[in-house]
Amino acid sequence: MTAPTAARLLAAFIVLAWVATGPLVAQQLGPRTAKPAYDDGNVEALQVQGNVHLVAGSGANVTVQVDPDGLLVVDTSVVAMSDRVLAAIRTISDKPIRHIINTSADEHHTGGNESLSIAGRNVSAGIGGQGGREPARLEGAPVIAHEHVLHRMSGLKGEPARMPYGVWPHDTFYTNKKQLYFGGEVVEMLHTPAAHTDGDLIVWFRKSDVVATGDVFSTVTYPRIDRARGGSIQGVLDALNQILDITFPAFNNQGGTLVVPGHGRICNESDVAEYRDMTTIIRDRIRLMVEKKMTLAQVKAAGPTRDYDGVYSTPEWTGEMFVEAIYADLTSARPR
Amino acid sequence: MTTARTSLIVAALALTFDASPALGQQVDLAGMWSATLGNHEELPLRGDPGVEVGEYVGIPLNDAARQHAETWTPTMHSLLEWQGRPHPVTYAMRAPRPDFRMGAIVDPKTERLIAYTITGLFGRADRTIWLDGRPRPSKYAEHQWQGFSTGEWIGGGLKVTTTHIKYSFVHRNGIPLSPYAVMTEYYWPHGDLLTLAIIVEDPVYLTEPLVRTSTFRRDPNLTIPALQPFEVAEELPSLEKGQVPAYPLGTKHPEYAAKHNLPFEASQGGAHTMYPEYAKRLEELMPASAIPSASATR
């Protein structure tokens, strides 16, 4: 074989290998990895642990606690998905919904309040009488929330009232904590003031060892600091550290207390710590630049979220928006 | 071009492995595997302090990952929530000395192999590799340090795919690994030797697959130490509640490059530093006196 022929054969082999190995590589490695789509309308139910389940995929996480006599539901997602959420809940239990808890006033956490309430039953119906409650609600499951949630949804804080008013909570409290006993365990509603908003709750199922956090914690977005609704970066950090005070791992920093975020996957302490670390580090970076009198444009140009954007930036709440919220908070007349 | 090069390397591994459809189990991997045959690239990982801060050579990391690593400090490991963490599965099979026991879970009625277990890794980052065709958990399921692994027999070895890995690290110097990373492993036995090829893909922090190989030797006399759970203790009382240690944005770590007489650029990694062609760039960057002669390396 002459040298040129050998060279051509070698070249042909390389080209063939190039062409042939493309599909082979794809077959061997599978599709390129990518961040999966969450809250994509494919609703599914999965057990968290103990009596607590997660209904995910509808627009916001819905946490369901099972009692022999009924269900307690944390957050109700968007109204358009209520049928699918209810169908998923029915795969967990056919018992009536007895209590609904809202972790904030956000529409994507409360939009299904009315439809899920109507699908449930008030455990106190017929005992307490009208009691000042709107009659239709007597037959539905009561919606519990911090009073700031009701204030915001009903227009008492200057925002347009949410309609229909059937989505409003009607069992509210103003203290830092509310407890009830359901599903064989204490359920604690802990107010985390001025975090994502001013009406946030985290819900702790003490025996099941599960915490539902609402939007102070998410595995798919940066913390949404809704300053117009009383949110603040320090409040978010306080809430995350409060969750870390509650959680404890079983072994190798996983298992133990499980955490249902407002959006995304089931977590445990180390995931919350990762999120707390990220939020703290970005806040500290921006604070340092604020102390140097840098403008918002200069802060953005420095890329304080660059290393986390691939995990937490979304079109709805980008890294830049997160920076803007922190910058505004740190430079406002009333930073926390 | 470099991506294509990596693809060819991966393809070569796959071809070596025989890409024909699974023919069923042809070899039993159960037993004790010793990592005494560490190769040159593993050795820095096996001693203290391991990979150094500022050392990104040969890692196809992107700018986001580099920024994460530059601002990361080892003091993070003193946070209470960090102390009990084992190494993630992408690292545990490489360091510090990944001797392991491969155990078999067998259906007692049918003798069918259901799963392999891997125990003995640092921090007891124990693994299970499911071989019974079970589906992957939901994307909403909890992630684990060891991820969720499934295996399939391909030719003369085992291909393992691992997902659901926690947000962790590529190296213990701040190079991050996103929770969307996927690890593909090939366990390829030859007599008493086992070649393990590990391919890590991360859509967030790596621009190309990170491909590495290790060799293990079957060693029936190997002992796996008893369970050693980490104890969490207050190590830095001066750290205020909620305080998270980190270097400021813009920090550079030239110490590694200086210590090893490398140009700083080379220490910064990136896909191009994985390939032999980078040696020419190194020659351009380094003074002639700093480049070892061929004879000196023999």
XYZ file of C-alpha atoms in Angstrom:
634
model
C 0.000 0.000 0.000
C 1.408 3.354 -0.951
C 1.711 6.126 1.539
C -0.947 8.318 -0.125
C -3.388 5.395 -0.113
C -2.737 4.778 3.556
C -3.277 8.451 4.266
C -6.586 8.404 2.382
C -7.693 5.286 4.238
C -6.755 6.916 7.515
C -8.652 10.054 6.579
C -11.667 8.002 5.548
C -11.530 6.123 8.828
C -11.448 9.380 10.763
C -14.391 10.784 8.817
C -16.356 7.568 9.199
C -15.551 7.433 12.878
C -16.635 11.026 13.201
C -19.966 10.386 11.500
C -20.574 7.021 13.086
C -19.734 7.961 16.618
C -22.141 10.862 16.859
C -25.245 8.733 17.337
C -23.214 6.235 19.286
C -22.104 8.869 21.756
C -25.673 10.031 22.044
C -26.764 6.467 22.657
C -24.088 5.869 25.245
C -24.499 9.102 27.151
C -28.179 9.667 26.585
C -29.496 13.102 25.793
C -27.374 16.010 26.894
C -28.227 16.925 30.412
C -30.385 19.958 30.916
C -32.242 21.705 33.669
C -35.649 20.015 33.657
C -38.871 21.975 33.387
C -40.700 22.235 36.679
C -44.301 23.356 37.114
C -44.891 22.363 33.510
C -48.502 21.249 33.957
C -47.642 17.577 34.392
C -49.092 17.147 37.842
C -47.892 14.261 39.982
C -48.215 13.142 43.578
C -45.401 11.627 45.597
C -44.973 10.843 49.254
C -42.576 13.053 51.159
C -42.522 11.036 54.381
C -44.838 10.155 57.230
C -48.303 11.525 56.585
C -47.130 14.169 54.164
C -47.271 14.126 50.372
C -46.362 16.527 47.597
C -48.527 17.390 44.616
C -46.132 18.975 42.160
C -46.116 20.342 38.656
C -49.188 22.564 38.692
C -47.548 25.969 39.120
C -46.575 25.819 42.779
C -46.008 22.973 45.179
C -49.065 21.746 47.079
C -48.378 19.851 50.306
C -50.984 17.351 51.492
C -51.141 15.836 54.976
C -53.308 12.769 55.455
C -55.448 12.090 58.509
C -57.903 9.192 58.786
C -60.700 11.766 58.819
C -59.509 14.115 56.148
C -56.741 16.111 54.551
C -54.820 19.268 55.340
C -53.533 21.090 52.267
C -50.790 23.732 52.202
C -51.235 26.071 49.219
C -53.569 25.492 46.311
C -51.590 26.528 43.205
C -53.247 28.334 40.283
C -56.988 28.147 39.700
C -56.614 26.829 36.176
C -54.953 23.701 37.545
C -57.432 22.991 40.346
C -59.003 20.008 38.607
C -55.632 18.378 38.068
C -54.498 19.191 41.607
C -57.673 17.672 43.011
C -57.282 14.610 40.826
C -53.738 14.172 42.107
C -54.899 14.621 45.699
C -57.486 11.917 45.123
C -54.693 9.493 44.239
C -53.399 10.065 47.769
C -56.710 9.828 49.631
C -60.426 10.106 49.004
C -60.993 11.792 52.363
C -62.374 15.343 52.348
C -60.086 18.339 52.622
C -60.513 19.711 56.166
C -57.985 22.541 56.327
C -56.182 24.710 53.801
C -53.159 26.830 54.751
C -51.713 29.580 52.560
C -47.998 30.360 52.825
C -48.423 33.772 51.160
C -50.911 35.856 49.184
C -49.364 34.998 45.819
C -51.875 34.023 43.176
C -49.906 30.952 42.179
C -50.151 29.701 45.760
C -53.746 30.729 46.486
C -55.556 30.658 43.141
C -57.114 27.283 43.875
C -58.358 28.262 47.350
C -62.012 28.415 46.433
C -62.179 25.294 44.299
C -60.254 23.173 46.813
C -62.207 24.621 49.719
C -65.525 23.812 48.065
C -64.274 20.306 47.349
C -63.640 19.887 51.074
C -65.684 20.092 54.239
C -65.449 22.333 57.254
C -64.843 20.111 60.240
C -66.638 22.718 62.383
C -69.672 23.138 60.134
C -72.936 22.994 62.048
C -71.197 23.440 65.356
C -70.167 27.025 65.313
C -73.215 28.311 63.468
C -72.847 31.194 61.101
C -70.277 32.750 63.395
C -69.850 35.659 61.031
C -68.565 33.380 58.318
C -69.778 33.560 54.782
C -72.370 30.737 54.546
C -70.954 28.913 51.546
C -67.684 28.521 53.417
C -69.381 26.650 56.225
C -69.560 23.668 53.969
C -66.092 24.083 52.573
C -62.679 23.663 54.126
C -61.510 26.799 55.937
C -58.486 28.623 54.556
C -55.938 29.625 57.198
C -53.356 32.345 56.624
C -51.504 35.151 58.318
C -53.700 38.228 58.496
C -51.415 40.161 56.144
C -52.430 37.712 53.437
C -56.087 38.609 53.943
C -55.240 42.291 54.082
C -53.464 42.142 50.768
C -56.038 39.963 49.031
C -58.959 42.036 50.268
C -57.459 45.397 49.286
C -56.773 46.670 52.797
C -53.136 47.402 51.927
C -53.814 49.487 48.855
C -53.754 46.701 46.294
C -56.838 45.885 44.236
C -58.951 43.276 45.995
C -58.555 39.786 44.587
C -61.664 38.364 42.952
C -63.530 36.200 43.489
C -63.488 36.787 47.226
C -63.947 33.071 47.642
C -60.167 32.799 47.387
C -59.655 34.958 50.481
C -58.605 33.257 53.671
C -61.171 33.556 56.413
C -59.288 32.088 59.355
C -56.351 34.369 60.037
C -53.984 35.137 62.877
C -51.566 37.942 63.643
C -49.175 36.231 66.045
C -45.823 34.657 65.215
C -47.188 31.149 65.493
C -50.402 29.179 65.206
C -50.717 25.491 65.985
C -53.319 22.848 65.371
C -53.386 19.099 65.930
C -54.253 17.127 62.838
C -53.175 13.874 61.288
C -51.842 12.620 64.604
C -49.320 15.404 64.915
C -48.851 19.051 65.765
C -48.910 21.302 62.742
C -47.120 24.584 63.375
C -47.615 27.660 61.218
C -44.644 29.951 61.755
C -44.802 33.522 60.528
C -41.569 34.684 58.875
C -42.015 38.438 58.792
C -40.838 40.623 55.915
C -39.320 37.734 53.945
C -40.749 36.967 50.508
C -43.703 39.156 51.587
C -44.986 40.296 54.967
C -47.457 37.430 55.285
C -45.280 34.356 54.751
C -45.753 31.170 56.721
C -43.660 28.056 56.955
C -45.613 24.985 57.982
C -43.945 22.359 60.143
C -45.428 18.875 60.474
C -43.668 17.894 63.654
C -44.159 14.122 63.748
C -43.849 13.548 60.026
C -40.728 15.753 60.242
C -41.558 17.778 57.149
C -41.464 21.526 56.588
C -43.426 23.235 53.796
C -41.716 26.561 53.187
C -43.664 28.488 50.588
C -41.649 30.866 48.453
C -38.932 31.735 50.951
C -37.212 28.636 49.567
C -37.157 27.247 46.042
C -34.794 24.909 44.226
C -35.495 26.480 40.845
C -35.492 30.257 41.372
C -33.766 32.900 43.432
C -35.757 34.046 46.462
C -38.501 36.325 45.214
C -38.248 39.438 47.323
C -41.566 41.201 46.838
C -40.676 44.566 48.334
C -44.030 46.058 47.345
C -45.655 43.471 49.600
C -43.301 43.952 52.514
C -40.545 41.525 51.543
C -36.853 42.042 52.296
C -33.542 40.258 51.809
C -32.828 40.094 55.529
C -36.281 38.652 56.125
C -35.609 35.930 53.567
C -32.290 35.104 55.241
C -33.921 35.061 58.666
C -36.575 32.684 57.328
C -33.982 30.368 55.767
C -31.998 30.285 58.999
C -35.218 29.604 60.883
C -35.843 26.605 58.633
C -32.293 25.419 59.317
C -33.009 25.678 63.040
C -35.896 23.257 62.571
C -34.306 20.768 60.212
C -31.879 18.036 61.186
C -30.454 15.324 58.929
C -30.570 11.609 59.601
C -27.147 10.560 58.339
C -24.534 12.014 56.011
C -26.441 15.282 55.928
C -29.400 13.900 54.100
C -32.748 12.437 55.045
C -34.071 13.413 58.464
C -36.263 16.469 58.238
C -37.519 16.857 54.686
C -38.421 20.185 53.174
C -41.040 20.989 50.535
C -40.031 24.233 48.826
C -42.459 26.617 47.168
C -41.205 25.343 43.821
C -38.981 22.463 42.817
C -37.922 19.198 44.373
C -38.143 17.730 47.859
C -35.106 18.712 49.910
C -33.408 18.249 53.217
C -31.246 20.422 55.434
C -28.202 20.519 53.184
C -30.255 21.833 50.256
C -31.671 24.621 52.390
C -28.156 25.393 53.622
C -26.937 25.558 50.023
C -29.711 28.025 49.257
C -29.035 30.047 52.406
C -25.341 30.141 51.509
C -26.087 31.328 47.980
C -28.484 34.032 49.164
C -26.095 35.224 51.867
C -23.081 35.283 49.568
C -24.909 37.301 46.907
C -26.285 39.692 49.536
C -22.788 40.153 50.983
C -21.297 40.794 47.549
C -23.881 43.467 46.801
C -23.581 44.986 50.260
C -19.838 45.345 49.805
C -20.403 47.131 46.510
C -23.071 49.367 48.034
C -20.590 50.335 50.727
C -18.223 51.325 47.944
C -20.958 53.624 46.586
C -21.278 51.648 43.372
C -24.336 52.286 41.242
C -26.868 49.605 40.413
C -25.497 49.450 36.877
C -21.986 48.919 38.222
C -23.192 46.236 40.596
C -24.990 44.415 37.809
C -21.933 44.664 35.582
C -19.846 42.981 38.278
C -21.989 39.860 37.894
C -22.720 39.036 41.530
C -25.083 36.222 40.529
C -23.077 34.858 37.582
C -22.074 31.651 39.350
C -25.646 30.831 40.359
C -27.694 32.009 37.370
C -27.545 28.646 35.616
C -29.385 27.063 38.525
C -31.647 29.818 39.822
C -32.263 32.438 37.130
C -35.570 32.092 35.287
C -37.242 34.337 32.722
C -39.802 35.319 35.365
C -37.283 36.132 38.086
C -33.816 36.642 36.664
C -30.563 37.108 38.451
C -30.685 40.797 37.505
C -34.117 41.168 39.097
C -32.789 39.544 42.241
C -29.848 41.952 42.264
C -32.190 44.902 41.753
C -34.348 43.820 44.683
C -31.379 43.391 47.019
C -29.801 46.663 45.882
C -33.060 48.528 46.413
C -33.431 46.964 49.829
C -29.899 47.761 50.930
C -30.051 51.349 49.683
C -33.567 52.138 50.856
C -34.279 54.425 53.768
C -35.406 51.476 55.831
C -33.072 48.587 55.146
C -33.567 45.665 57.461
C -13.577 21.267 17.971
C -12.709 20.359 21.523
C -16.248 19.205 22.169
C -15.953 16.920 19.197
C -12.650 15.667 20.547
C -14.244 14.804 23.845
C -17.056 13.082 22.000
C -14.525 10.939 20.176
C -12.817 10.034 23.428
C -16.149 9.072 24.897
C -17.030 7.178 21.757
C -13.741 5.309 21.956
C -14.578 4.292 25.494
C -17.994 3.192 24.352
C -16.606 1.243 21.389
C -14.042 -0.392 23.605
C -16.917 -1.417 25.764
C -18.891 -2.838 22.860
C -22.018 -0.888 22.118
C -24.078 -3.892 21.119
C -27.368 -4.345 22.932
C -27.125 -5.673 26.434
C -26.481 -9.367 26.455
C -27.056 -9.808 30.136
C -24.581 -10.229 32.893
C -21.314 -11.782 31.777
C -19.188 -11.153 34.816
C -19.762 -10.724 38.526
C -18.282 -7.527 39.917
C -19.043 -8.416 43.533
C -16.050 -8.408 45.839
C -13.418 -6.183 47.409
C -11.719 -3.653 45.138
C -8.555 -1.868 46.183
C -7.605 1.547 44.855
C -3.884 1.099 45.443
C -3.206 1.499 41.727
C -3.925 5.214 41.695
C -2.765 7.012 38.587
C -0.845 10.258 38.472
C -3.892 12.484 38.170
C -5.568 10.870 41.168
C -2.638 11.137 43.551
C -3.088 14.829 44.407
C -6.650 14.047 45.407
C -5.644 11.328 47.819
C -3.433 13.215 50.212
C -3.937 16.335 52.258
C -5.079 18.903 51.426
C -6.267 17.322 48.187
C -6.804 19.483 45.170
C -5.584 22.970 45.948
C -7.516 26.197 45.964
C -7.080 27.870 42.590
C -6.289 24.596 40.777
C -8.596 24.129 37.822
C -6.163 22.539 35.366
C -7.786 20.074 33.005
C -11.310 20.826 34.164
C -13.712 21.997 31.421
C -15.298 24.546 33.713
C -17.001 27.719 32.498
C -16.765 31.278 33.826
C -19.658 30.743 36.235
C -17.927 27.761 37.824
C -14.631 29.648 38.011
C -16.294 32.573 39.783
C -17.846 30.149 42.237
C -14.495 28.535 42.935
C -12.629 31.820 43.279
C -14.975 33.087 45.964
C -15.228 29.767 47.776
C -13.250 29.209 50.961
C -12.496 25.922 52.731
C -13.871 27.539 55.890
C -17.277 26.592 54.477
C -16.618 23.089 55.749
C -16.811 24.411 59.293
C -20.439 25.453 58.934
C -22.647 23.130 60.946
C -24.688 22.206 57.892
C -21.540 21.274 55.960
C -19.704 19.132 58.479
C -21.617 15.909 57.978
C -21.420 15.816 54.219
C -19.780 12.909 52.443
C -18.213 13.410 49.049
C -20.674 13.459 46.154
C -20.752 10.379 43.976
C -18.856 12.148 41.198
C -15.876 12.537 43.516
C -16.242 9.661 45.961
C -15.105 7.053 43.427
C -11.839 8.968 42.989
C -10.698 10.138 46.398
C -9.357 10.152 48.979
C -8.680 6.417 48.643
C -11.779 4.829 47.219
C -11.334 1.210 48.279
C -14.757 -0.324 48.106
C -16.804 -3.436 48.590
C -19.124 -4.283 45.727
C -21.977 -6.245 47.231
C -24.746 -8.029 45.421
C -28.441 -7.926 46.238
C -29.915 -11.082 44.804
C -33.503 -12.255 44.573
C -33.425 -15.322 46.869
C -35.924 -17.216 44.747
C -34.671 -16.562 41.259
C -31.007 -15.722 41.990
C -31.541 -12.744 39.739
C -29.198 -9.858 40.494
C -31.310 -6.919 41.644
C -28.621 -4.431 42.546
C -24.991 -3.879 43.419
C -24.052 -1.915 46.494
C -20.819 0.032 46.865
C -19.696 0.603 50.424
C -16.540 1.825 52.081
C -16.090 5.149 50.321
C -15.007 8.191 52.305
C -17.653 9.331 54.744
C -19.642 6.178 53.975
C -21.000 7.649 50.784
C -22.606 4.276 50.168
C -24.229 3.636 46.819
C -26.792 1.312 45.298
C -26.781 0.534 41.583
C -30.152 -0.821 40.592
C -30.127 -3.479 37.891
C -33.789 -4.459 37.913
C -35.002 -1.912 35.407
C -36.796 0.284 37.889
C -37.664 3.783 36.679
C -35.854 6.887 37.791
C -37.462 8.883 40.591
C -39.509 11.951 39.808
C -37.672 15.199 39.116
C -39.414 16.386 42.287
C -37.785 13.647 44.399
C -35.022 14.380 46.902
C -31.485 14.422 45.530
C -28.774 12.458 47.314
C -25.004 12.747 47.583
C -24.833 9.338 45.907
C -27.582 10.181 43.429
C -29.784 7.512 41.913
C -27.926 4.907 39.883
C -29.122 2.315 37.414
C -26.965 -0.186 35.598
C -27.111 -2.206 32.425
C -24.801 -4.866 31.096
C -23.075 -3.861 27.904
C -20.714 -6.370 26.407
C -18.232 -7.396 29.047
C -18.988 -4.750 31.586
C -21.458 -2.600 33.395
C -22.681 0.833 32.340
C -24.075 2.901 35.212
C -26.060 6.116 34.862
C -26.495 8.350 37.894
C -28.873 11.289 38.234
C -30.456 13.092 41.203
C -27.094 14.184 42.575
C -27.077 16.989 45.108
C -25.768 20.458 44.331
C -22.174 19.728 45.236
C -18.698 19.951 43.726
C -16.464 18.665 40.962
C -13.417 19.170 43.135
C -13.118 19.986 46.803
C -11.843 23.447 46.003
C -15.075 25.178 45.125
C -15.590 24.010 41.537
C -19.333 23.437 41.681
C -21.494 20.673 40.299
C -25.122 21.514 39.633
C -28.025 19.290 40.670
C -28.651 18.694 36.964
C -25.375 16.857 36.411
C -25.429 13.304 35.083
C -22.654 10.780 35.655
C -22.078 7.848 33.341
C -19.681 5.122 34.496
C -18.243 2.073 32.785
C -17.007 -0.749 35.021
C -14.745 -2.812 32.856
C -13.098 -5.865 34.486
C -10.028 -7.650 33.124
C -9.210 -10.543 35.379
C -8.355 -9.106 38.764
C -8.204 -5.560 37.477
C -11.109 -3.194 37.067
C -11.071 -0.107 34.889
C -13.595 2.505 35.839
C -14.328 5.289 33.366
C -16.305 8.194 34.793
C -17.961 10.749 32.537
C -19.585 13.739 34.212
C -21.805 16.100 32.270
C -23.164 19.286 33.780
C -25.241 21.701 31.714
C -24.628 24.515 34.197
C -20.925 24.442 35.046
C -19.070 22.251 32.513
C -18.675 23.094 28.837
C -17.704 19.535 27.916
C -17.979 16.123 29.538
C -15.308 15.540 32.164
C -13.809 12.110 31.419
C -11.586 10.325 33.894
C -10.452 6.750 34.480
C -9.307 4.815 37.525
C -7.940 1.347 38.077
C -8.781 -0.996 40.924
C -7.389 -4.386 41.879
C -9.462 -7.238 43.302
C -8.225 -7.811 46.843
C -9.969 -10.404 49.018
C -7.905 -9.271 52.018
C -9.156 -5.725 51.871
C -11.014 -4.562 54.935
C -13.660 -1.882 54.946
C -13.643 0.155 58.163
C -16.672 0.241 60.394
C -19.315 2.881 59.925
C -17.791 6.265 60.674
C -20.508 8.878 60.895
C -19.306 12.453 61.085
C -19.955 14.301 64.299
C -21.162 17.856 63.910
C -19.560 20.280 66.345
C -19.223 24.009 66.781
C -15.828 24.644 65.166
C -15.890 28.403 64.716
C -17.576 30.043 67.692
C -16.674 33.429 66.247
C -18.936 32.825 63.279
C -22.199 34.688 63.804
C -25.482 32.936 63.162
C -26.257 33.069 59.474
C -22.762 34.181 58.517
C -21.408 32.416 55.425
C -17.661 32.703 54.806
C -16.594 33.590 51.266
C -13.913 35.504 49.424
C -15.033 38.771 47.823
C -15.993 38.889 44.191
C -12.925 39.359 42.027
C -10.610 37.290 44.223
C -7.853 35.399 42.379
C -5.828 32.514 43.770
C -2.354 32.630 42.231
C -0.772 30.481 44.968
C -1.249 27.174 43.176
C 0.332 28.403 39.943
C 3.202 30.024 41.810
C 3.873 26.920 43.896
C 4.116 24.694 40.830
C 5.870 27.210 38.565
C 2.909 27.336 36.208
C 1.623 30.333 34.325
C -1.455 31.651 36.087
C -3.468 31.209 32.888
C -2.824 27.481 32.901
C -4.128 27.126 36.434
C -7.466 28.608 35.402
C -8.589 25.517 33.522
C -11.201 25.382 30.824
C -11.803 22.719 28.205
C -8.762 23.735 26.182
C -6.463 22.770 29.049
C -7.594 19.136 28.762
C -5.970 18.552 25.382
C -2.383 17.848 24.331
C -2.375 20.928 22.104
C -2.294 23.054 25.220
C 1.307 21.999 25.759
C 2.286 24.329 22.906
C 0.507 27.194 24.602
C 2.331 26.339 27.803
C 5.632 26.569 25.974
C 4.677 30.056 24.844
C 3.726 31.091 28.343
C 6.621 29.589 30.260
C 10.234 30.673 30.191
C 12.418 28.005 28.612
C 14.229 27.433 31.868
C 10.976 26.439 33.531
C 10.127 23.709 31.015
C 11.574 20.327 32.021
C 13.618 18.674 29.315
C 12.482 15.347 27.944
C 15.374 13.574 29.589
C 14.577 15.112 32.924
C 11.140 13.610 32.903
C 12.328 10.054 32.323
